[in-house]
CSV table of N, CA and C in Angstrom, one decimal:
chain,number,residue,atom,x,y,z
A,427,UNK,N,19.5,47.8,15.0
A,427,UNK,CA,19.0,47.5,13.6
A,427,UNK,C,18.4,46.1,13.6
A,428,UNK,N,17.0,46.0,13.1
A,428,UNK,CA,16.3,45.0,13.4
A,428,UNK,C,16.7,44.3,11.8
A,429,UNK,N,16.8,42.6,11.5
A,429,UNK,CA,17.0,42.6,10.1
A,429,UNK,C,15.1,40.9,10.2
A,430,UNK,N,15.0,41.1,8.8
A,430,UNK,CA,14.4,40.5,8.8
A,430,UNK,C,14.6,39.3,7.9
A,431,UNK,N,14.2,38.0,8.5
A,431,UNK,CA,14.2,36.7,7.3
A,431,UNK,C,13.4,36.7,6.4
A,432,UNK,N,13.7,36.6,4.9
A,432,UNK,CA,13.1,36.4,4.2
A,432,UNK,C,12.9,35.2,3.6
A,433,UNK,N,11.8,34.1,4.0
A,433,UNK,CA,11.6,32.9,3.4
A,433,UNK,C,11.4,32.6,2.3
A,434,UNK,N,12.1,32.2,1.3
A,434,UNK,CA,12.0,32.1,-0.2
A,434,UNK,C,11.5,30.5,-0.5
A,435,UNK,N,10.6,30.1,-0.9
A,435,UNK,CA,10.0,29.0,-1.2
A,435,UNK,C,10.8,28.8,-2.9
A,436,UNK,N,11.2,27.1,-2.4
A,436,UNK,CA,11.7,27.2,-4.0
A,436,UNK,C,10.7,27.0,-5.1
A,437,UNK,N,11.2,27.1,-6.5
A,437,UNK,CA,10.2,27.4,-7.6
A,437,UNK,C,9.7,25.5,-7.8
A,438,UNK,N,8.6,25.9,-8.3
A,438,UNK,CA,7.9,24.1,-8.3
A,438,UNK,C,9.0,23.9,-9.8
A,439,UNK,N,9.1,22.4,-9.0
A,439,UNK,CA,9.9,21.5,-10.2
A,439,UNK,C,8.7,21.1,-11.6
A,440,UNK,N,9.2,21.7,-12.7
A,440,UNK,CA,8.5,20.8,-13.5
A,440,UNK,C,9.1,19.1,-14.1
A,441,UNK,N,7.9,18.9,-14.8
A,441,UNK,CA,8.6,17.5,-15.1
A,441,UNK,C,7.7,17.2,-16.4
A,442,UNK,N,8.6,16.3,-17.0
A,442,UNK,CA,8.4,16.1,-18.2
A,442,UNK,C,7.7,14.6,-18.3
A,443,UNK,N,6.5,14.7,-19.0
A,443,UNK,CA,6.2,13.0,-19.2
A,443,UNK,C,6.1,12.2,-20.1
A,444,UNK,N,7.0,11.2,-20.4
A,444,UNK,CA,8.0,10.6,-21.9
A,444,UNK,C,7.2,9.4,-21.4
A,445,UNK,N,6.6,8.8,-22.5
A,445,UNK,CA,6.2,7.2,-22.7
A,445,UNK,C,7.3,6.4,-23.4
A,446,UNK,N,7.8,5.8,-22.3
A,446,UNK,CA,8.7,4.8,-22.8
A,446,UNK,C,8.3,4.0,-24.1
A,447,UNK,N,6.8,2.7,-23.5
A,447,UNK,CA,7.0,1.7,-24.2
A,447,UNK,C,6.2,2.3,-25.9
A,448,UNK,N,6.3,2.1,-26.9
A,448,UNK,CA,4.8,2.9,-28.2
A,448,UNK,C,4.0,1.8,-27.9
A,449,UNK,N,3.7,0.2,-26.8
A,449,UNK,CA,2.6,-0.7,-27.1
A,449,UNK,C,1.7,0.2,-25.9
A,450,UNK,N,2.4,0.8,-24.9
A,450,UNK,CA,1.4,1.5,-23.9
A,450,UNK,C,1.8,3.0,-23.6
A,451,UNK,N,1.4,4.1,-24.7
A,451,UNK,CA,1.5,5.3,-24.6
A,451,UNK,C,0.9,6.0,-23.6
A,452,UNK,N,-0.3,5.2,-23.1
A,452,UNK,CA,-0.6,6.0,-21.5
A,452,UNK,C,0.5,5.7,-20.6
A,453,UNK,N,1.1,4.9,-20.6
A,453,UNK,CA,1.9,4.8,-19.5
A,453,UNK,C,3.0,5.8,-19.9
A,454,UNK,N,3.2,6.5,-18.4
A,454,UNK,CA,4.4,7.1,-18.6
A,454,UNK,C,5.5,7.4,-17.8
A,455,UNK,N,6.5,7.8,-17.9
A,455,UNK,CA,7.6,8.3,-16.4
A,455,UNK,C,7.5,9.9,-16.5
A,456,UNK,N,7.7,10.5,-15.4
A,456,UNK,CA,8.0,11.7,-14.9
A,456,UNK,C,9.9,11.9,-15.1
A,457,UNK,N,10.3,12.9,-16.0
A,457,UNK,CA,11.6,13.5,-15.8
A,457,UNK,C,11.7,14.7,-15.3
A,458,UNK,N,12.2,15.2,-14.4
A,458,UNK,CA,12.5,16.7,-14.0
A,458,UNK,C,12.8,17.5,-15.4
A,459,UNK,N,12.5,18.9,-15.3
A,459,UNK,CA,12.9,19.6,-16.6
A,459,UNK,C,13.9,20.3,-16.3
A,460,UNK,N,14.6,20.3,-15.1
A,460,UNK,CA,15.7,21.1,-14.6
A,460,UNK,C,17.0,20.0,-15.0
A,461,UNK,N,16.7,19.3,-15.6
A,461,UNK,CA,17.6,17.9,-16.5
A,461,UNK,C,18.3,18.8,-17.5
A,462,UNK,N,19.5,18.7,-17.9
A,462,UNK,CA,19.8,18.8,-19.6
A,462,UNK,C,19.8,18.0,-20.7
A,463,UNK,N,19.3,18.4,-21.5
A,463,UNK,CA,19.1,17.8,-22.8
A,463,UNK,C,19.7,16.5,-23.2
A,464,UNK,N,21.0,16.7,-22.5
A,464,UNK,CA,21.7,15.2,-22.8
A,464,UNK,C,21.3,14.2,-21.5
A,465,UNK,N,21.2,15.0,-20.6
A,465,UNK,CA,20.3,14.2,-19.1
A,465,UNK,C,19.3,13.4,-19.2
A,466,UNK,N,18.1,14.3,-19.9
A,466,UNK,CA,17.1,13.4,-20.5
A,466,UNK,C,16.8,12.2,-21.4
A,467,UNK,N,17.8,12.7,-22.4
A,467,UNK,CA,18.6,11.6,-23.3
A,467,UNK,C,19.0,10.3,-23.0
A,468,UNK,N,19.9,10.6,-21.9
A,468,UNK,CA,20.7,9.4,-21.4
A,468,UNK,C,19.6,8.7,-20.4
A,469,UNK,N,19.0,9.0,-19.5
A,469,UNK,CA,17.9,8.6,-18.6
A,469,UNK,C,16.7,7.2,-20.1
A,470,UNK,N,16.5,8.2,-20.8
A,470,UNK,CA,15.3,7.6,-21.7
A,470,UNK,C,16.1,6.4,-22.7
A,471,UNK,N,17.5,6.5,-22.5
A,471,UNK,CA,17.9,5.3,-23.2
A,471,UNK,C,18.5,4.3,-22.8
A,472,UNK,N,18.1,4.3,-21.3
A,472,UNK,CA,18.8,3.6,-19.8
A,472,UNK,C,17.3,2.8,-19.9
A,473,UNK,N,16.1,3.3,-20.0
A,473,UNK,CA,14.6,3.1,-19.9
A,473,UNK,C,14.5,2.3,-21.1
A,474,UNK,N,15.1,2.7,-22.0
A,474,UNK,CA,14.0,1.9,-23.3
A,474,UNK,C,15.0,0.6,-23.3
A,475,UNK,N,16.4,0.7,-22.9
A,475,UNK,CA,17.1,-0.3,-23.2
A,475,UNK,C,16.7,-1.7,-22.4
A,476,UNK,N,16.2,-1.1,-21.3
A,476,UNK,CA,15.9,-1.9,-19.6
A,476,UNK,C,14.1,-2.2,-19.8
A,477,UNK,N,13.6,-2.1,-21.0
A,477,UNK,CA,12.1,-2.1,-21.1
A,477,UNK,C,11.5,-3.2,-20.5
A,478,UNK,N,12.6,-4.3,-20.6
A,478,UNK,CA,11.8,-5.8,-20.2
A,478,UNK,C,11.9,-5.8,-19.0
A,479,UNK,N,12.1,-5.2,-18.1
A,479,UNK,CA,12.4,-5.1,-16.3
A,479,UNK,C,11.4,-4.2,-15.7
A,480,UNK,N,10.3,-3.6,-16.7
A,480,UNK,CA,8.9,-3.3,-16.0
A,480,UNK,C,7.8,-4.0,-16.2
A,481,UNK,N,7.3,-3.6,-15.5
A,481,UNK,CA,5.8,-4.3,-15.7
A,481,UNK,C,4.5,-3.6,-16.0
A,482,UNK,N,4.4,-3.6,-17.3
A,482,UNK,CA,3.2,-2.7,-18.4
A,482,UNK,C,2.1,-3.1,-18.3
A,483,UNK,N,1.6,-4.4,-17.8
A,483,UNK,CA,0.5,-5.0,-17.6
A,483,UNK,C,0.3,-5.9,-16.2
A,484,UNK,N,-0.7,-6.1,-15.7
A,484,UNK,CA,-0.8,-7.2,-14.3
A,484,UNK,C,0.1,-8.5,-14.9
A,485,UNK,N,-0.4,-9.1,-16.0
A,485,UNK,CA,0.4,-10.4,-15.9
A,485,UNK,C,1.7,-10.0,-16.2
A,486,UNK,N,2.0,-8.9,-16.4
A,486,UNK,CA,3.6,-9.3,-16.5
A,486,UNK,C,4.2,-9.6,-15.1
A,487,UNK,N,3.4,-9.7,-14.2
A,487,UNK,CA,4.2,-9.2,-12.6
A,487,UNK,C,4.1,-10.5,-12.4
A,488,UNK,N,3.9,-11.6,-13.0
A,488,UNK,CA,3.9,-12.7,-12.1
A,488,UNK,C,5.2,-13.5,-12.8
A,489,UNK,N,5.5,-14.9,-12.4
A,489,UNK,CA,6.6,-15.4,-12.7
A,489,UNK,C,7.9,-15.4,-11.0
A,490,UNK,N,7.5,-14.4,-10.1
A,490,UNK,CA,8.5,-14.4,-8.8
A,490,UNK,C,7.9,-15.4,-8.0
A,491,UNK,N,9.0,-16.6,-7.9
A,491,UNK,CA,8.3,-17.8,-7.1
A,491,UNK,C,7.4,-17.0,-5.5
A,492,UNK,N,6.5,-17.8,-5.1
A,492,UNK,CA,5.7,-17.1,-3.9
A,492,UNK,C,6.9,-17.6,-2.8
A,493,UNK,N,7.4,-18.5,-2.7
A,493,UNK,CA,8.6,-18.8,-1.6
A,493,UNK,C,9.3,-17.2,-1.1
A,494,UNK,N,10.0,-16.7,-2.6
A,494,UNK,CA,10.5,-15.6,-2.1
A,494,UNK,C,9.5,-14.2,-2.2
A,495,UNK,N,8.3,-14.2,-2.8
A,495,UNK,CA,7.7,-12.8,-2.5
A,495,UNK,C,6.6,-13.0,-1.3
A,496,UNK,N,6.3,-14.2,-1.1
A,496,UNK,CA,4.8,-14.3,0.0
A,496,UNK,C,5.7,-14.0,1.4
A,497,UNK,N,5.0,-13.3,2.0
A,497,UNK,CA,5.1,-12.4,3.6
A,497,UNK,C,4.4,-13.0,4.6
A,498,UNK,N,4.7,-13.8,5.8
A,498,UNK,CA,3.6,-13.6,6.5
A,498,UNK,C,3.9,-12.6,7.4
A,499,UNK,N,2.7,-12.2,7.8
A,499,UNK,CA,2.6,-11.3,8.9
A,499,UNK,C,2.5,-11.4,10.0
A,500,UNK,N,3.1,-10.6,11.4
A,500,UNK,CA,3.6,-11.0,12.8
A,500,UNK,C,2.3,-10.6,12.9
A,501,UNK,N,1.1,-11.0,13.6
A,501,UNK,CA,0.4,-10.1,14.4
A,501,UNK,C,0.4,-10.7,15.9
A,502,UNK,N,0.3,-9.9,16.6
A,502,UNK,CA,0.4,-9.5,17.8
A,502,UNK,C,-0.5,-11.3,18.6
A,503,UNK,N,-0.3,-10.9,19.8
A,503,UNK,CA,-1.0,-12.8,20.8
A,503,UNK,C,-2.3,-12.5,20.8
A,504,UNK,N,-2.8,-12.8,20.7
A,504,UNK,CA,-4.6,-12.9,21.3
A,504,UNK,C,-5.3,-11.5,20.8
A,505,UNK,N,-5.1,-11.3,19.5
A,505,UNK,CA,-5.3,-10.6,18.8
A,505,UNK,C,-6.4,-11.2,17.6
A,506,UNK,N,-7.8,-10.7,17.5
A,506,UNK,CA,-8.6,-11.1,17.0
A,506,UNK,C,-9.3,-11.0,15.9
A,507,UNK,N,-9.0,-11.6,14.7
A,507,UNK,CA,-9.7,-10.9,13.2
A,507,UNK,C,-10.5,-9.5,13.7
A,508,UNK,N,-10.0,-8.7,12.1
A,508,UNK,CA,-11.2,-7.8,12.1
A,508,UNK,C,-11.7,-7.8,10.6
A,509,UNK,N,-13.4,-8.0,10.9
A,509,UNK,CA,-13.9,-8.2,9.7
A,509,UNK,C,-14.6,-6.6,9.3
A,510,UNK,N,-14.2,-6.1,8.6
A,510,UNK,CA,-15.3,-4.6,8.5
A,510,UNK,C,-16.0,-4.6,7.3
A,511,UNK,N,-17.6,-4.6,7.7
A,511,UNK,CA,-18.3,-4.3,7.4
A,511,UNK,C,-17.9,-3.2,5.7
A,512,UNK,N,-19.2,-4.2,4.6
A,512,UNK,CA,-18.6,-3.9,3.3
A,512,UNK,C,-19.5,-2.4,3.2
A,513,UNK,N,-18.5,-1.5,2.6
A,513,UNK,CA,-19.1,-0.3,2.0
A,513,UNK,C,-18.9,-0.4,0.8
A,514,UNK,N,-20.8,0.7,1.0
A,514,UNK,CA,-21.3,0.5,-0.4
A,514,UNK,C,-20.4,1.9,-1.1
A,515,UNK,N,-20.8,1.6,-2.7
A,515,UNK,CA,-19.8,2.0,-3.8
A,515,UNK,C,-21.0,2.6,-4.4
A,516,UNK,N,-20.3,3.9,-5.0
A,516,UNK,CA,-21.5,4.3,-6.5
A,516,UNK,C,-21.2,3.4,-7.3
A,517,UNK,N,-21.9,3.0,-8.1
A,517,UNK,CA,-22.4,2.2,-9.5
A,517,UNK,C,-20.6,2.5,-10.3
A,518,UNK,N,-20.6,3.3,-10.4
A,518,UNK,CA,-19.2,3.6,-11.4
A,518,UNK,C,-18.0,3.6,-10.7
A,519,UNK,N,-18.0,3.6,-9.5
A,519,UNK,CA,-16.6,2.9,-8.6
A,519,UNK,C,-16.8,1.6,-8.3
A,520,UNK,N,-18.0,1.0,-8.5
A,520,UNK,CA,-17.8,-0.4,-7.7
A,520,UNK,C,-17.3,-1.1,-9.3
A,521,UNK,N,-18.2,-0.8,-10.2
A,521,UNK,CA,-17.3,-1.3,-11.3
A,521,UNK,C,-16.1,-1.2,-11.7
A,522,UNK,N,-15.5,0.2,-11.4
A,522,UNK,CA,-13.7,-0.1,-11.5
A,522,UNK,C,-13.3,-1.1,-10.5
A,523,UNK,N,-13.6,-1.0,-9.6
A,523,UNK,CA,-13.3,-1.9,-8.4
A,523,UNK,C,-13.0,-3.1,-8.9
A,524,UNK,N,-14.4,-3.5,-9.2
A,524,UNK,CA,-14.4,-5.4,-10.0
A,524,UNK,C,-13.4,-5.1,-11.0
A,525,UNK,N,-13.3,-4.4,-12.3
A,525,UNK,CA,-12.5,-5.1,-13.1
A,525,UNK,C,-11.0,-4.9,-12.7
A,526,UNK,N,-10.3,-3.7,-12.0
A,526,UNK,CA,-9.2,-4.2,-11.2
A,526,UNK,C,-9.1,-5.5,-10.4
A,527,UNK,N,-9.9,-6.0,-9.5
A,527,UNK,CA,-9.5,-7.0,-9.0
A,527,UNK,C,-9.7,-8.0,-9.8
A,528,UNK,N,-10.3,-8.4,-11.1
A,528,UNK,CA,-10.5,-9.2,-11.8
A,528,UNK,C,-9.6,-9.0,-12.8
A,529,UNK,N,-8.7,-8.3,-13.0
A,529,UNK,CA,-7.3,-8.2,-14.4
A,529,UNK,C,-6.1,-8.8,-12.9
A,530,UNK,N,-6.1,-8.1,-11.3
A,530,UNK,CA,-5.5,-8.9,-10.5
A,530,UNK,C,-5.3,-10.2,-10.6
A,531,UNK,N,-6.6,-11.3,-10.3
A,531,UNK,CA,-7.3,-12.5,-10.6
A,531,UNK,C,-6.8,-13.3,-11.5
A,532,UNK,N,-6.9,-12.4,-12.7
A,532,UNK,CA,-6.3,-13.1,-13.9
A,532,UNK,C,-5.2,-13.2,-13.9
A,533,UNK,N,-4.3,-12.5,-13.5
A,533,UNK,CA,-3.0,-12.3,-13.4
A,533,UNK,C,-2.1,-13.4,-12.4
A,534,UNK,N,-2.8,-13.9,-11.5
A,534,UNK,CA,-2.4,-14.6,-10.5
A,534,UNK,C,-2.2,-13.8,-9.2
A,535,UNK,N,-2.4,-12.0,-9.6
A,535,UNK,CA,-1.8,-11.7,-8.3
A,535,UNK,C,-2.7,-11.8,-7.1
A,536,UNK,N,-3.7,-11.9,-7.3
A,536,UNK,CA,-5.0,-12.0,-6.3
A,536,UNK,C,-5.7,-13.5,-6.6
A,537,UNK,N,-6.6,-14.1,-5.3
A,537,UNK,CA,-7.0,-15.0,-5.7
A,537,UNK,C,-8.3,-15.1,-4.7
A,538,UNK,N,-9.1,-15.9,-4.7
A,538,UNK,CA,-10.5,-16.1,-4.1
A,538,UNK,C,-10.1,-17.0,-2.7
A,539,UNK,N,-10.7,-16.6,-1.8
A,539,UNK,CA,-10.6,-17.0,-0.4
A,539,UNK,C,-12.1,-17.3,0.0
A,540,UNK,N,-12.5,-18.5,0.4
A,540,UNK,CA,-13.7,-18.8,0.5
A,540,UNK,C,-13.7,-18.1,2.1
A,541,UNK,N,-13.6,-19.0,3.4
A,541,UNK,CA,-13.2,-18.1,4.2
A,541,UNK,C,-12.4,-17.3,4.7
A,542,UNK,N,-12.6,-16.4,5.2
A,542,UNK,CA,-11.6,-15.2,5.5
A,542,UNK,C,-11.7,-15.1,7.0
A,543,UNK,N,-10.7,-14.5,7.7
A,543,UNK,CA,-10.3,-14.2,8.5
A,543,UNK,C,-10.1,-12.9,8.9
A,544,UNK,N,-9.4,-12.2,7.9
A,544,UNK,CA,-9.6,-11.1,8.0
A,544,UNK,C,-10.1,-10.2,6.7
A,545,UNK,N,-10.7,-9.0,6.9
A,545,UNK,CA,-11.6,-8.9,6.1
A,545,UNK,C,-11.3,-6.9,5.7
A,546,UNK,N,-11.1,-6.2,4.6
A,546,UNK,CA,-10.5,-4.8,4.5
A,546,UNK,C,-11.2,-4.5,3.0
A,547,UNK,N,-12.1,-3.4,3.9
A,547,UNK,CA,-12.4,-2.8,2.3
A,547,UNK,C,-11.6,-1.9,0.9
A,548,UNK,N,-11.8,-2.0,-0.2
A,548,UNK,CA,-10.9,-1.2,-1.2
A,548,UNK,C,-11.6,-0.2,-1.0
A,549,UNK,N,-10.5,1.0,-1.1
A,549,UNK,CA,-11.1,2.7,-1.1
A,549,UNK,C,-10.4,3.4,-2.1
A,550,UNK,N,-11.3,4.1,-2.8
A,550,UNK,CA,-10.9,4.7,-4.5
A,550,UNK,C,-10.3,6.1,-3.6
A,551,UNK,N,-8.8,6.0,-4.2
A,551,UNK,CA,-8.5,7.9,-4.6
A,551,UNK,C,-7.9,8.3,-5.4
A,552,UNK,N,-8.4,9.6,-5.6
A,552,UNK,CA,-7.9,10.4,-7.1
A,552,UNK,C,-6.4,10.8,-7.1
A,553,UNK,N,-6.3,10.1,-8.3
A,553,UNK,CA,-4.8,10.3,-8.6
A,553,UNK,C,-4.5,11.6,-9.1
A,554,UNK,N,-3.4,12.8,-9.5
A,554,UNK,CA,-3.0,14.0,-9.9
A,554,UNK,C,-3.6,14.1,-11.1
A,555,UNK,N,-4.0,12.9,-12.0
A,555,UNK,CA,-4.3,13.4,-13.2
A,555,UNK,C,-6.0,13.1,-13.5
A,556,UNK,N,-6.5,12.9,-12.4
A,556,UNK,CA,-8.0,12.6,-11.8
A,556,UNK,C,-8.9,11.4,-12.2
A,557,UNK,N,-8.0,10.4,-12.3
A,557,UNK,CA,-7.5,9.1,-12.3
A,557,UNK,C,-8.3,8.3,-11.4
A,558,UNK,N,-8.2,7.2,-11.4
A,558,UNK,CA,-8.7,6.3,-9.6
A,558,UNK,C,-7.5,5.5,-9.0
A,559,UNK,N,-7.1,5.9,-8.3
A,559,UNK,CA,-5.9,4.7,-7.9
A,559,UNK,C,-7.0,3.8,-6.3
A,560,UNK,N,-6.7,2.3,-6.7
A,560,UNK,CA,-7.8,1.3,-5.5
A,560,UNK,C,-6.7,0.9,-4.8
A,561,UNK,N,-7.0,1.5,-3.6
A,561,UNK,CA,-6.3,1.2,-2.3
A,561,UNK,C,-7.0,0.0,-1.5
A,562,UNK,N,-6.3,-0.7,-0.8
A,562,UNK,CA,-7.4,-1.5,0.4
A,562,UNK,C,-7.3,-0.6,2.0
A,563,UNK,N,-8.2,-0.4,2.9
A,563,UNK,CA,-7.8,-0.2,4.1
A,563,UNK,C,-7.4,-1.2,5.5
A,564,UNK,N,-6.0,-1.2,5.3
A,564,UNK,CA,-5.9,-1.9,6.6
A,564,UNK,C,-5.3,-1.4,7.9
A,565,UNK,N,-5.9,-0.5,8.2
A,565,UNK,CA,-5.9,0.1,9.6
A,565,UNK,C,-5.7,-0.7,10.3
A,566,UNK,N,-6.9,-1.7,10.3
A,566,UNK,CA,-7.3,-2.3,11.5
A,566,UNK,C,-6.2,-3.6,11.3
A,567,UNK,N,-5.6,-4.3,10.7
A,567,UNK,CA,-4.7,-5.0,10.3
A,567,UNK,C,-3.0,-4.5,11.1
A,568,UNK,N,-2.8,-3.3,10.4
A,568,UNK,CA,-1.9,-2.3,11.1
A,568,UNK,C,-1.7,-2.1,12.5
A,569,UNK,N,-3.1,-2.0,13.1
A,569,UNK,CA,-2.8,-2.0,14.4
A,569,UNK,C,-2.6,-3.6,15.3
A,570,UNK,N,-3.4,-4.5,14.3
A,570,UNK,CA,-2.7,-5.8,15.3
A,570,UNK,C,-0.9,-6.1,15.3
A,571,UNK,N,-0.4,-5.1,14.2
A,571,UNK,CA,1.0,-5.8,14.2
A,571,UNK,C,1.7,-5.0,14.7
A,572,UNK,N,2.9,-6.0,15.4
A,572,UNK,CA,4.0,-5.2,16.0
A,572,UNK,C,4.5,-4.0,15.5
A,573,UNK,N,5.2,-3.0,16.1
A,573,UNK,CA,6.1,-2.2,15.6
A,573,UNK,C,7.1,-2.7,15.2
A,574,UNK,N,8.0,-1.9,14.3
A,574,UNK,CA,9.3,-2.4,13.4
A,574,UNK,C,10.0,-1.7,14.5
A,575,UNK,N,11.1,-2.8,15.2
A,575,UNK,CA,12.0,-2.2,15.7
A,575,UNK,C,13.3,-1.6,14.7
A,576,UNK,N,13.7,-2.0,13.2
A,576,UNK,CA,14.5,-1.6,12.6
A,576,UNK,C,13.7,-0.9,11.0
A,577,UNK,N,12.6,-0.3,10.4
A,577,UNK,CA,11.8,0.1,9.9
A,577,UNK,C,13.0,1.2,8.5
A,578,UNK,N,12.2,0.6,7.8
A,578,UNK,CA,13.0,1.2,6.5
A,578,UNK,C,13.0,2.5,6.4
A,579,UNK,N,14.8,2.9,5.8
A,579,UNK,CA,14.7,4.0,5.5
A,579,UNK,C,13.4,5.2,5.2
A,580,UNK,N,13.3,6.4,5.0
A,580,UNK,CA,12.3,7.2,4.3
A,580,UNK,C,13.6,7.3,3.1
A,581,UNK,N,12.6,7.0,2.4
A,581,UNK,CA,12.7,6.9,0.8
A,581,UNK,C,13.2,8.5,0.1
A,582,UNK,N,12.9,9.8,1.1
A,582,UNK,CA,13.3,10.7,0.6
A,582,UNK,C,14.6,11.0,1.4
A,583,UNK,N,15.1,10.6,2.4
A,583,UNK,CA,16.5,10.4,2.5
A,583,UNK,C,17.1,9.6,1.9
A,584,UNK,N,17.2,8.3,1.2
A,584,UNK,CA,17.9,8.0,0.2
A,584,UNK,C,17.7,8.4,-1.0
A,585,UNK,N,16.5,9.5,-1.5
A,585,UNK,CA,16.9,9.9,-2.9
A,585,UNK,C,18.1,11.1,-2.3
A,586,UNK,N,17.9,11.5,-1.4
A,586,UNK,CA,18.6,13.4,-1.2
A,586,UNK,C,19.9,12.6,-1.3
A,587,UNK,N,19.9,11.7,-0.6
A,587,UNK,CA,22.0,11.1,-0.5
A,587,UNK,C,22.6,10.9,-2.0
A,588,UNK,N,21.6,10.7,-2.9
A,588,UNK,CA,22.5,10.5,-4.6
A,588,UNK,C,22.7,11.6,-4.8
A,589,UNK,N,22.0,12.9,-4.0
A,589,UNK,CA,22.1,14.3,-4.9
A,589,UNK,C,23.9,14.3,-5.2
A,590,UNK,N,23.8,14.8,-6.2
A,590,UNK,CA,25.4,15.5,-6.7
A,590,UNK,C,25.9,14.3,-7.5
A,591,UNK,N,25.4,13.3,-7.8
A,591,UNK,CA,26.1,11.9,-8.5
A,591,UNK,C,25.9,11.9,-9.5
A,592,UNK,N,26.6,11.2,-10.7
A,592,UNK,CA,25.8,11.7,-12.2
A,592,UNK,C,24.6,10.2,-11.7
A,593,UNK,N,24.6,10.1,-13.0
A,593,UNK,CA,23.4,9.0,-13.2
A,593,UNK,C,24.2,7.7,-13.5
């Protein structure tokens, strides 16, 4: 008797999208809808109570001294800038482009470098809700640096380890 496996794909999770703050109703979080009623509840009132511990706008993100958030980077011995060559933008992406880096700018998070060293173009991709999220590409950056001999967890093994805990 021959038996066969039957792969059952589980059903797509829905999710619910609640705007915390009412000053920024586009912004919003994702809840699972496989939550109960009181789940959702207690989640959205952990959120609104904790409101001042996000960041709704670029300037809110500033204020962390650069001592403890600035990084330098290991790169590799005799390892040589790479400057790449600027790509061109359609008219309506190069303008998102500027005024993201310019609400950056303002913000303090970005700042103007007369010379550079190393050099990485921004690359637009469409977000789920067909959105623009501006990436920079540093490939070429990436490959001058060492490997992580001790490299952070994946992020979806420490969500699976809370499974079964309340909130």
């Amino acid at each position: 008797m021959v038996r066969q496996a039957i792969a059952l794909s589980p059903a797509p999770v829905e999710n619910l999208k609640v705007a915390i703050n009412p000053e920024y109703p586009e912004q919003s979080i994702m809840i699972g809808e496989n939550l109960s009623t009181k789940g959702k509840k207690a989640i959205c009132e952990v959120l609104e109570a904790n409101m001042d511990v996000f960041a709704w706008k670029p300037t809110d993100m500033t204020g962390v001294p650069r001592a403890l958030a600035e990084h330098k980077m290991g790169i590799k011995e005799n390892t040589l800038p790479v400057r790449q060559k600027k790509q061109g933008q359609a008219p309506e992406k190069s303008k998102f482009i500027m005024e993201k880096v310019q609400k950056l700018v303002e913000a303090g998070i970005m700042r103007e470098v007369t010379y550079h060293s190393w050099i990485s173009n921004p690359v637009l991709v469409k977000k789920h809700d067909r959105d623009w999220r501006m990436c920079v590409d540093f490939t070429y950056l990436n490959k001058a640096c060492p490997k992580d001999c001790y490299p952070l967890p994946e992020i979806n093994w420490k969500i699976e380890s809370l499974c079964g805990y309340p909130i």
